[in-house]
GROMACS .gro file of C-alpha atoms in nm:
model
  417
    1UNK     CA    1   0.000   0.000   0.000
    2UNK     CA    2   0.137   0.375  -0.088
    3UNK     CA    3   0.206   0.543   0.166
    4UNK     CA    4   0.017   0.925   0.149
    5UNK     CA    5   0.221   1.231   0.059
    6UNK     CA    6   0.152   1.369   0.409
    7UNK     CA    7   0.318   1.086   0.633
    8UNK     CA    8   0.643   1.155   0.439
    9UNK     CA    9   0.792   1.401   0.708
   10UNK     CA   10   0.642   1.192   0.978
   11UNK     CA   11   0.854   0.913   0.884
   12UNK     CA   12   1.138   1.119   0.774
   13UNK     CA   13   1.181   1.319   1.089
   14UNK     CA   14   1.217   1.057   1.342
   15UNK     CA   15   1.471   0.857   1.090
   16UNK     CA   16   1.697   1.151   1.034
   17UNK     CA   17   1.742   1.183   1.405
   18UNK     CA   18   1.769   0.842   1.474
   19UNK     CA   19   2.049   0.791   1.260
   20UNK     CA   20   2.221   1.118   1.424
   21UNK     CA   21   2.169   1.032   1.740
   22UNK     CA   22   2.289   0.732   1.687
   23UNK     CA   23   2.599   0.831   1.482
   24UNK     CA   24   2.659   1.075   1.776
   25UNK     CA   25   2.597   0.838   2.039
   26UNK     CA   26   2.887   0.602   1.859
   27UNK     CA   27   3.145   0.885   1.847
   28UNK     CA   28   3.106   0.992   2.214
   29UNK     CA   29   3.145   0.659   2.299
   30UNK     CA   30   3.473   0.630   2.122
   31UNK     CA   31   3.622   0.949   2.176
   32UNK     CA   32   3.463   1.202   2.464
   33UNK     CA   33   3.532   1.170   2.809
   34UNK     CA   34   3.478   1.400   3.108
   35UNK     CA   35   3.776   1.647   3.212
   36UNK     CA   36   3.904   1.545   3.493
   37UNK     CA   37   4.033   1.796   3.756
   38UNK     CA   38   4.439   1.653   3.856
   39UNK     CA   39   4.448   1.514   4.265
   40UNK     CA   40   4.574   1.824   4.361
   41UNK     CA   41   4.298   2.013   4.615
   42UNK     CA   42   4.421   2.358   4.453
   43UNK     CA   43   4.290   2.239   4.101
   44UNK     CA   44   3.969   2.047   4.226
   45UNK     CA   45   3.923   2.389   4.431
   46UNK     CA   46   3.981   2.560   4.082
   47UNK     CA   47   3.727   2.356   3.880
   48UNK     CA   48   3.436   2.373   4.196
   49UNK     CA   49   3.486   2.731   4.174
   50UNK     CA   50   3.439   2.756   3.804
   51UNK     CA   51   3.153   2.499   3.822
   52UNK     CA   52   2.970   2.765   4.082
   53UNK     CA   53   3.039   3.050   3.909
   54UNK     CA   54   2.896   2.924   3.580
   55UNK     CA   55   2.628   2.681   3.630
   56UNK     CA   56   2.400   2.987   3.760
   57UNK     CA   57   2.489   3.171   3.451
   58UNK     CA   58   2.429   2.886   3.207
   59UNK     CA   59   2.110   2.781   3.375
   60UNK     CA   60   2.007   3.142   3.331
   61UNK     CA   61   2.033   3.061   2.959
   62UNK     CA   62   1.897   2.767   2.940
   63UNK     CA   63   1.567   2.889   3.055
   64UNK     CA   64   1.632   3.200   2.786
   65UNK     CA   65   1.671   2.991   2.480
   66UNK     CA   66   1.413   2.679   2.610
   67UNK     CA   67   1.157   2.896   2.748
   68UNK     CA   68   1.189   3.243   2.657
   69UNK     CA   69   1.285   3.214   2.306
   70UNK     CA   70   1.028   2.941   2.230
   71UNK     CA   71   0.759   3.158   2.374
   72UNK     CA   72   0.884   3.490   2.156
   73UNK     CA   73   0.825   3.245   1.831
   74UNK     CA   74   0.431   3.116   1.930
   75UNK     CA   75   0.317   3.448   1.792
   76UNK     CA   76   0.149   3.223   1.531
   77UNK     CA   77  -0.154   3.177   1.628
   78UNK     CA   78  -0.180   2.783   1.457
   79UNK     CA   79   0.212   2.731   1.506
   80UNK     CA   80   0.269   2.736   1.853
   81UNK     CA   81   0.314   2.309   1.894
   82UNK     CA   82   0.560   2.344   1.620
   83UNK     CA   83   0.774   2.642   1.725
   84UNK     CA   84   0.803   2.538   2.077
   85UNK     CA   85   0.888   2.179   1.989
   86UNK     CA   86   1.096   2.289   1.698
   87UNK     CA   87   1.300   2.555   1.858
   88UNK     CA   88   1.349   2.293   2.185
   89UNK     CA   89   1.416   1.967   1.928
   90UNK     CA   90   1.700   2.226   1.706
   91UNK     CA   91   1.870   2.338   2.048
   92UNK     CA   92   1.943   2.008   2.092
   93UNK     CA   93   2.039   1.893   1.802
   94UNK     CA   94   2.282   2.185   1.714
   95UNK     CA   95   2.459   2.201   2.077
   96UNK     CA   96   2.525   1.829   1.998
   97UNK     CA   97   2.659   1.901   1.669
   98UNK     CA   98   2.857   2.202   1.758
   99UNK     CA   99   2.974   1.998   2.045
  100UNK     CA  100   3.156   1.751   1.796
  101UNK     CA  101   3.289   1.972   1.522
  102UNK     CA  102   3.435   2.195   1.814
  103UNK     CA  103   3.542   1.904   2.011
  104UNK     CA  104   3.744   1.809   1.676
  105UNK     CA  105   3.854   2.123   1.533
  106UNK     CA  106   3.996   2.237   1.867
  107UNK     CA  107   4.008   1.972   2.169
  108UNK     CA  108   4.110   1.649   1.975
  109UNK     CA  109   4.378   1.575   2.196
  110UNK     CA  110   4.589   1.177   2.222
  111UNK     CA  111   4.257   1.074   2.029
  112UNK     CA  112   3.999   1.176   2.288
  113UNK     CA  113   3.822   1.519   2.346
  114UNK     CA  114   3.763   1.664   2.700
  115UNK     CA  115   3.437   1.773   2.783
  116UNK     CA  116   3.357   2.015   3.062
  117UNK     CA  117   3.085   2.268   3.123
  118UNK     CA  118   3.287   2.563   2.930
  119UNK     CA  119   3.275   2.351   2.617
  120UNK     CA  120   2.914   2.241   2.666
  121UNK     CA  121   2.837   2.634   2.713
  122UNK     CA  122   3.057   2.765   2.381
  123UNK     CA  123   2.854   2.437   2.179
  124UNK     CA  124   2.534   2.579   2.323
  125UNK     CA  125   2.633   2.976   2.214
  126UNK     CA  126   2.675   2.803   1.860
  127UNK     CA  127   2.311   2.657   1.858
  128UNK     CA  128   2.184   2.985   1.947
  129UNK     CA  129   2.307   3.108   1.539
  130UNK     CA  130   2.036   2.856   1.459
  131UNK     CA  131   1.749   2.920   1.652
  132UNK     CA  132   1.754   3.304   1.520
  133UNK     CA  133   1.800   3.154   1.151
  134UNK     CA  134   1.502   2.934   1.160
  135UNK     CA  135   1.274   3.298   1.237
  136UNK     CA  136   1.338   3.403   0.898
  137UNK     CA  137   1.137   3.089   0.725
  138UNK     CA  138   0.953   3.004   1.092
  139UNK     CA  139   0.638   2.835   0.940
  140UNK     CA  140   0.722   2.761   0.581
  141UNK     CA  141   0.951   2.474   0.637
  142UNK     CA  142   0.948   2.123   0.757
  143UNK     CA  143   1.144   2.000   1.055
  144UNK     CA  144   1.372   1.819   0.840
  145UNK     CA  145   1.471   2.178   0.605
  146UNK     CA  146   1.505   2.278   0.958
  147UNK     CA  147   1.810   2.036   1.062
  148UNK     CA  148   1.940   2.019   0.756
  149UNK     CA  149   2.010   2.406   0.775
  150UNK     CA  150   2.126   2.366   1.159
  151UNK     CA  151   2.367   2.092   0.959
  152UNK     CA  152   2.493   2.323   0.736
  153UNK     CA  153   2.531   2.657   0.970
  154UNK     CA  154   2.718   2.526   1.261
  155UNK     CA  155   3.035   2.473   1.081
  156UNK     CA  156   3.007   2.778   0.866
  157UNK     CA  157   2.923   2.986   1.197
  158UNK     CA  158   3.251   2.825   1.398
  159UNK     CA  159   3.458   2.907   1.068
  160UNK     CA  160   3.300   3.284   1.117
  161UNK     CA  161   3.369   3.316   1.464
  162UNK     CA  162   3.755   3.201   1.434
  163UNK     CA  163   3.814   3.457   1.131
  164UNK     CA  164   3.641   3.740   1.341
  165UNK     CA  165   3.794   3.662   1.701
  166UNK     CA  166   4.119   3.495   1.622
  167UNK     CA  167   4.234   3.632   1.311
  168UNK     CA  168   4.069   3.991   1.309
  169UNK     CA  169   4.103   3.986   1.692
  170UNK     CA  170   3.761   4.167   1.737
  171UNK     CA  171   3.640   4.167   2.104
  172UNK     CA  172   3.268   4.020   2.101
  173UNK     CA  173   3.171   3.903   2.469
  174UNK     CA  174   2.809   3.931   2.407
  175UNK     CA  175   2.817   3.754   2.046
  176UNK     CA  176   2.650   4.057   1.879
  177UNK     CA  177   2.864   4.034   1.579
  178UNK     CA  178   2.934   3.664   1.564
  179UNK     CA  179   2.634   3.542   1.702
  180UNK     CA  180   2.327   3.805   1.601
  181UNK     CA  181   2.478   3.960   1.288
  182UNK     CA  182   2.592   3.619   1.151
  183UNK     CA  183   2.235   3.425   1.241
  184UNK     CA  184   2.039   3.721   1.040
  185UNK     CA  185   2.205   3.758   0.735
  186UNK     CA  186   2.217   3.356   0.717
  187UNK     CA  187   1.883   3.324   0.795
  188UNK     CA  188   1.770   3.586   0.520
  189UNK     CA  189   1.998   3.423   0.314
  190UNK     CA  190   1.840   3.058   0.335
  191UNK     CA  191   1.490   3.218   0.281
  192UNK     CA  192   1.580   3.414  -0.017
  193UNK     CA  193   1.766   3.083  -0.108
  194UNK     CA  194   1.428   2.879  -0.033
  195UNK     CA  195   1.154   3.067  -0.213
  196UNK     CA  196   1.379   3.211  -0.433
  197UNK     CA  197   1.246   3.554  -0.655
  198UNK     CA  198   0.859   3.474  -0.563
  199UNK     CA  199   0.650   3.719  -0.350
  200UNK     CA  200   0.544   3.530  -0.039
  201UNK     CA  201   0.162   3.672  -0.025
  202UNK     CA  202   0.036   3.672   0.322
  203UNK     CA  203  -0.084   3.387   0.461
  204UNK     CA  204  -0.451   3.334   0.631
  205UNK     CA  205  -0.271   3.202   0.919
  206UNK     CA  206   0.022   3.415   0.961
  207UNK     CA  207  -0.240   3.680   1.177
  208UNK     CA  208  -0.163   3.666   1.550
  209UNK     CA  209  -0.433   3.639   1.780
  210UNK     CA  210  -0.471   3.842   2.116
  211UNK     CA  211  -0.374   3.495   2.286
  212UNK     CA  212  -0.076   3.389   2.043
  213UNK     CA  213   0.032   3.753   2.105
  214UNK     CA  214   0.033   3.766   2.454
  215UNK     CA  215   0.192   3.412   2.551
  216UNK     CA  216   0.509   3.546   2.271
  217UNK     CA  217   0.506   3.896   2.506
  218UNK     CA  218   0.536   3.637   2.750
  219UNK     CA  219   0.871   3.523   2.590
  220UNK     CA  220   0.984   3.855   2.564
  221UNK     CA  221   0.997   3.973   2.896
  222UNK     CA  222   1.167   3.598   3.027
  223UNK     CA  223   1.435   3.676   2.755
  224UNK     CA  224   1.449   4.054   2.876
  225UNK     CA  225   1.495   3.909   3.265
  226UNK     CA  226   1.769   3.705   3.172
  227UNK     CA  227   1.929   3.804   2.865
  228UNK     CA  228   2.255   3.984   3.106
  229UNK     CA  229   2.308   3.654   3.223
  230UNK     CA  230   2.384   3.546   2.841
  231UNK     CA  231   2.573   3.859   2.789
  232UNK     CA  232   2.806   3.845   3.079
  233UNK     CA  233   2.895   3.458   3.126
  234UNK     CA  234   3.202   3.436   2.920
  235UNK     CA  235   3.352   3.768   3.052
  236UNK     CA  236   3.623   3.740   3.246
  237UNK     CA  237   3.547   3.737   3.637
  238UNK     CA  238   3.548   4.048   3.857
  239UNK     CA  239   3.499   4.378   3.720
  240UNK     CA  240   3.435   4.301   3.349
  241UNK     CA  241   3.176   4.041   3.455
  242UNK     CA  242   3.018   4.332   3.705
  243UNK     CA  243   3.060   4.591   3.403
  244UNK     CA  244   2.913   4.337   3.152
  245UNK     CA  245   2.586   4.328   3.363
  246UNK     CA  246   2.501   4.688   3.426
  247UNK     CA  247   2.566   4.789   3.102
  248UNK     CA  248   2.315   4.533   2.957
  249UNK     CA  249   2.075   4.636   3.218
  250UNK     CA  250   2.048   4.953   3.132
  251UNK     CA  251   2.106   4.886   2.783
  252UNK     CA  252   1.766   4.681   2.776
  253UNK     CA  253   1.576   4.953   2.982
  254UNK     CA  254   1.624   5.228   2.769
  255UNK     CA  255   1.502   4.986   2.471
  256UNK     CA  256   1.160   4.891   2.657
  257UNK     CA  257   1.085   5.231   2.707
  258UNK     CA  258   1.211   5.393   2.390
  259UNK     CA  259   1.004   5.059   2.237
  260UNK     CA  260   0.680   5.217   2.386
  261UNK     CA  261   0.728   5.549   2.308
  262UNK     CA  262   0.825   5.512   1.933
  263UNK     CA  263   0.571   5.214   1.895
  264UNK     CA  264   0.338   5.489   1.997
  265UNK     CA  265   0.439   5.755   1.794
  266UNK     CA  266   0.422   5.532   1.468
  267UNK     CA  267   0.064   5.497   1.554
  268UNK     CA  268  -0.231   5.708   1.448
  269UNK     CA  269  -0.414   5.620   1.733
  270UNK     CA  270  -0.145   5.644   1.944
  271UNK     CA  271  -0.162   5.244   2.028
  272UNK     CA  272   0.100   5.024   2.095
  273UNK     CA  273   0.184   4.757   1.887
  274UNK     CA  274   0.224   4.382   2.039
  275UNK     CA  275   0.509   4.288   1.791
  276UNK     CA  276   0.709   4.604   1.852
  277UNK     CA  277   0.736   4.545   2.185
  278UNK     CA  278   0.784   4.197   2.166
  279UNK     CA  279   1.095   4.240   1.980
  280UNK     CA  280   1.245   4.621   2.022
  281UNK     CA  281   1.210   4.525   2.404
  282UNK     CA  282   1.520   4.288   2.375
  283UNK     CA  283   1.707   4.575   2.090
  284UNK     CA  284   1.893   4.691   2.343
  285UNK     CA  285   2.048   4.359   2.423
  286UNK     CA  286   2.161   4.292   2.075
  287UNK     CA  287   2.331   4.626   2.023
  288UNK     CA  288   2.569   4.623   2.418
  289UNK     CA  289   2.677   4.258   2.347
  290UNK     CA  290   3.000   4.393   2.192
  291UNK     CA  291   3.094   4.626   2.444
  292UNK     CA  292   2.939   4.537   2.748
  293UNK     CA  293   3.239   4.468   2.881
  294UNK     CA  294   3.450   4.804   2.810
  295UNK     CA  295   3.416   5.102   3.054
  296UNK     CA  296   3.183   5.262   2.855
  297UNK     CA  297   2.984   5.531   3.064
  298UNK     CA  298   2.622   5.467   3.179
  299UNK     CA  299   2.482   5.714   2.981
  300UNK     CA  300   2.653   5.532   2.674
  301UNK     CA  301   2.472   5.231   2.714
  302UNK     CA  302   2.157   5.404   2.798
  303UNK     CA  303   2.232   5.569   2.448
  304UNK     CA  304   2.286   5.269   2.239
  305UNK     CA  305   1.950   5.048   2.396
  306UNK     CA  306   1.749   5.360   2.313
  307UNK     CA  307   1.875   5.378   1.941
  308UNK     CA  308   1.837   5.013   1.886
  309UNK     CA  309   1.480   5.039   1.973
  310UNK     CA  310   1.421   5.294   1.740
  311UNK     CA  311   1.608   5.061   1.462
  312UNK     CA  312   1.392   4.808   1.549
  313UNK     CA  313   1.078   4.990   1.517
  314UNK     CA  314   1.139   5.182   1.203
  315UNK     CA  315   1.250   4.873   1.089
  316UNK     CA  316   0.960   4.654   1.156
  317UNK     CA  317   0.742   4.962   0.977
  318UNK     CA  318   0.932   5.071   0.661
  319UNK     CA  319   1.243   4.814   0.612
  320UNK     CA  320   1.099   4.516   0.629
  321UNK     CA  321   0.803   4.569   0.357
  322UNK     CA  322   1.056   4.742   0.172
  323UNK     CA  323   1.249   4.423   0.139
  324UNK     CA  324   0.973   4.224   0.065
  325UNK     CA  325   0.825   4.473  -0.232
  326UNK     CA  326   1.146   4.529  -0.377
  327UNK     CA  327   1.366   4.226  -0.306
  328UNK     CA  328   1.115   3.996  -0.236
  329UNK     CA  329   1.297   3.875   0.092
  330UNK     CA  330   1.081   3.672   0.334
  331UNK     CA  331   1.107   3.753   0.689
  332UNK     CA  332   0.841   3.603   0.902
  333UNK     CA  333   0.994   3.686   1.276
  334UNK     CA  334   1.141   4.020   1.156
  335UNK     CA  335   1.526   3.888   1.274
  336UNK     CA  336   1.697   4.133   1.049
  337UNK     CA  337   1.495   4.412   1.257
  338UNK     CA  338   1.606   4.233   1.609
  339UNK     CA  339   1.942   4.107   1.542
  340UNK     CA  340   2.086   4.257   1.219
  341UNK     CA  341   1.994   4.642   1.261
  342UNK     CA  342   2.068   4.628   1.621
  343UNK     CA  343   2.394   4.417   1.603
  344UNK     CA  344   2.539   4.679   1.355
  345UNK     CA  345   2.462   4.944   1.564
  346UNK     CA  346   2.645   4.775   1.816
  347UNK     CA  347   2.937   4.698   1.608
  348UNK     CA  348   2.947   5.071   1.531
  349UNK     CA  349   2.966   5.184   1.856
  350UNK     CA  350   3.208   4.911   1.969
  351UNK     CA  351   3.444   5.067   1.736
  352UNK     CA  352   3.414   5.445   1.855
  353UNK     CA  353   3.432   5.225   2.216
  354UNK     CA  354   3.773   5.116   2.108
  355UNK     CA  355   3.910   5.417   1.949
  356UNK     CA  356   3.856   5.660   2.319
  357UNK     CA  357   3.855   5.367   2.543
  358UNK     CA  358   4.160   5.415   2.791
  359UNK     CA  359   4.388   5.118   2.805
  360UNK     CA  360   4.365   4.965   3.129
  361UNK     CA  361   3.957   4.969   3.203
  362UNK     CA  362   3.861   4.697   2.988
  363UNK     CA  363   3.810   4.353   3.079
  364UNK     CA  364   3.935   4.192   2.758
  365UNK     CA  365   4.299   4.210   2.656
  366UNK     CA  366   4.326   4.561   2.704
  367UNK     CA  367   4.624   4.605   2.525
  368UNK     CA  368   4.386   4.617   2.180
  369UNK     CA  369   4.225   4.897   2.331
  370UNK     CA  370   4.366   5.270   2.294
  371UNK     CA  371   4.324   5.624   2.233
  372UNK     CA  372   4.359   5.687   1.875
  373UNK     CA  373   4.242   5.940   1.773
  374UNK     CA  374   4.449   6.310   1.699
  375UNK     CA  375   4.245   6.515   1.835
  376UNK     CA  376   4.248   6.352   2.188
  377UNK     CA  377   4.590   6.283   2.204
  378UNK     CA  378   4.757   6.173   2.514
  379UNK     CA  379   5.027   6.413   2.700
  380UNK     CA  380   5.390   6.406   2.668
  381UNK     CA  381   5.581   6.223   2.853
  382UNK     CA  382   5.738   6.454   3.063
  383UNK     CA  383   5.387   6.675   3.130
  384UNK     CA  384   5.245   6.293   3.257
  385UNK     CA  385   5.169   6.239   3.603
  386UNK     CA  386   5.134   6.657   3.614
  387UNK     CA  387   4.863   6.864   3.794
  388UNK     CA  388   4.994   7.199   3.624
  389UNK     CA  389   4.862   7.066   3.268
  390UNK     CA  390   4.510   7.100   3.381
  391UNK     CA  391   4.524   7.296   3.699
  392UNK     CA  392   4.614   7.657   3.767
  393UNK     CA  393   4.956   7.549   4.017
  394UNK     CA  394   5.025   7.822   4.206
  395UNK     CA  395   5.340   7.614   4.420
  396UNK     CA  396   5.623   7.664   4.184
  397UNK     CA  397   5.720   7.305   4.306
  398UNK     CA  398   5.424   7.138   4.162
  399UNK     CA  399   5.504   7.305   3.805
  400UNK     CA  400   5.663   7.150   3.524
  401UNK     CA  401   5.995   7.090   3.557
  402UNK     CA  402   6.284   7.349   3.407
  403UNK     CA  403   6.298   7.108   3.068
  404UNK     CA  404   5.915   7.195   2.977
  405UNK     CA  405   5.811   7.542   2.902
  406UNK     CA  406   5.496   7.708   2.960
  407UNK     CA  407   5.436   7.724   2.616
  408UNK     CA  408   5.465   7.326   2.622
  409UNK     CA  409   5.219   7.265   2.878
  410UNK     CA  410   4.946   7.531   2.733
  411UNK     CA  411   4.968   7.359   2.371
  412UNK     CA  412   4.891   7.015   2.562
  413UNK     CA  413   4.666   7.134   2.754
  414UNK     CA  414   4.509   7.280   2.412
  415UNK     CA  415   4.523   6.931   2.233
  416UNK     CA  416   4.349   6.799   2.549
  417UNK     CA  417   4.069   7.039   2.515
   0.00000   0.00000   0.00000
């Protein structure tokens, strides 16, 4: 008997993870083990101290990505089975995947790779590319498109990440170029691959519902709670992990409210719109990821959540039709409005970060950090560690020295200025 059209995926789903699972279940067998702290108590101290410091952090985003993402996607009002079970089934799927091509690429050591909670956590950072991807065709492919694209991205986003952060030694705690910029532009770039030059009309059932709307604003503010937590964990202890925090807080405040206020302006009625705050809610937490950990001042960050609202929202309202009228680009969860306009904001400012940033009040290699530019050129030498090049002295012995004039010290005090 022929077996109907519509029980192909059915079948086809659970056999494509079978055989995965299984392939992945061989290769762990024959090759992962646990890391093993050495017998010494300073090292098992070490790891229990690590374990502690992280576990909170990672269990922070597990509840981000499992819950809080999965809710943000059931704005469909028929779809919400299939983006909670697809978003929970791709996590999965992708962290195990990343977990072997990293474990290979960089921790294939005397034929076995060492697995320990960092790894797990880096593998898990990588699965994150995909579950923004999917938003762009969220709906219009089947769970198998779905993990074949997860198949194909993982490598190509750990091949990404190595060019930006080891070769072009960019500084990207918070993943907003290698995570968020990357996971749009592929995403867009697999739906403009899938329907290719064909205007997607709109669908009967693409219309959210008062209910689908609210349980995805439900998502929204469980990713807002937590998203510092999946900013700051791989910052380094101490005062970059304290910085990292604050400025995503703040970051993410000035984005809810801006969100309101622009989503209201937009309006005729003066209404706010469900999707606008849904998604230019969490702007601000795109755009700080790639400085969150430099001493940028409060206001700064305050600054840079507020703008990446208003991306968001003028993106949502003129971009994003635009896209679809003139290069018929499909994108159903608006990611490029989220993650792409918001993450090059944030690049942006992580440069003019970079460029004023004083050397020792960053948290990540500071010697790539550095005042650059002419105009705010640092003092000479011999007028460092000198009150008289910014104070009226009147003690002759706190002056400059015989060896600099006065002339010296006004012209750079005048630079300074």
């Amino acid at each position: 008997m022929a077996v109907p059209p519509s029980t192909y995926p059915r079948r086809l789903l659970p056999l494509f993870l079978g055989l995965f699972q299984g392939a992945l279940l061989l290769f762990f067998a024959l090759f992962v083990t646990y890391d093993e702290p050495s017998a010494q108590a300073e090292d098992t101290n070490l790891v229990a101290n690590q374990v502690y410091s992280t576990f909170p952090f990672f269990q922070d985003i597990q509840v981000m990505l499992v819950v809080g993402l999965g809710l943000l996607l059931t704005f469909l009002p028929r779809y919400g089975f299939s983006a909670l079970t697809h978003n929970f089934l791709l996590l999965n799927f992708s962290t195990q995947w990343a977990l072997v091509l990293q474990g290979l690429l960089h921790h294939f050591h005397h034929g076995q790779i060492l697995l320990d909670l960092h790894k797990l956590l880096l593998s898990e950072f990588a699965a994150v590319t995909v579950l923004i991807s999917v938003g762009a065709i969220l709906g219009r492919a089947s769970p198998c498109q779905l993990l074949v694209m997860a198949t194909c991205e993982i490598p190509l986003y750990l091949a990404s990440e190595w060019v930006i952060v080891t070769c072009l030694g960019a500084l990207d705690v918070g993943g907003t170029i290698t995570i968020h910029i990357f996971s749009c532009y592929f995403g867009l770039g697999v739906s403009k691959a899938l329907f290719r030059a064909t205007q997607q009309p709109l669908h009967p059932k693409e219309t959210p519902t008062t209910s689908s709307d609210l349980m995805s604003l439900v998502g929204t503010l469980i990713l807002w709670v937590f998203w510092p937590s999946f900013v700051a964990v791989l910052c380094q202890p101490g005062d970059a992990q304290h910085r990292a925090i604050l400025n995503t807080l703040l970051a993410m405040s000035a984005s809810a409210i801006t969100t309101v206020v622009a989503s209201s302006l937009l309006d005729r009625d003066g209404k706010l719109s469900p999707g606008h705050l849904q998604n230019g809610s969490l702007a601000g937490g795109v755009a700080i990821g790639v400085l969150a950990d430099m001493a940028v001042p409060p206001a700064a960050a305050l600054a840079l959540g507020s703008l990446s609202a208003v991306l968001c929202i003028l993106g949502f309202r003129f971009l994003t039709p635009l896209l679809a009228r003139k290069l018929t680009l499909h994108d159903q969860c608006g990611i490029h409005n989220l993650h792409g306009l918001p993450g090059i904001l944030g690049a942006a400012a992580s440069v003019v970060a970079v460029l004023v940033a004083p050397k020792d009040t960053s948290g990540s290699h500071p010697s790539q950090l550095a005042l650059r530019l002419p105009c705010l050129a640092r003092p000479p030498e011999r007028l460092c560690f000198e009150d008289s090049l910014y104070f009226k002295i009147h003690d002759q012995a706190e002056s400059p020295g015989p060896d600099s004039s006065a002339e010296e010290g006004a012209l750079a005090l005048k630079e300074q200025v």
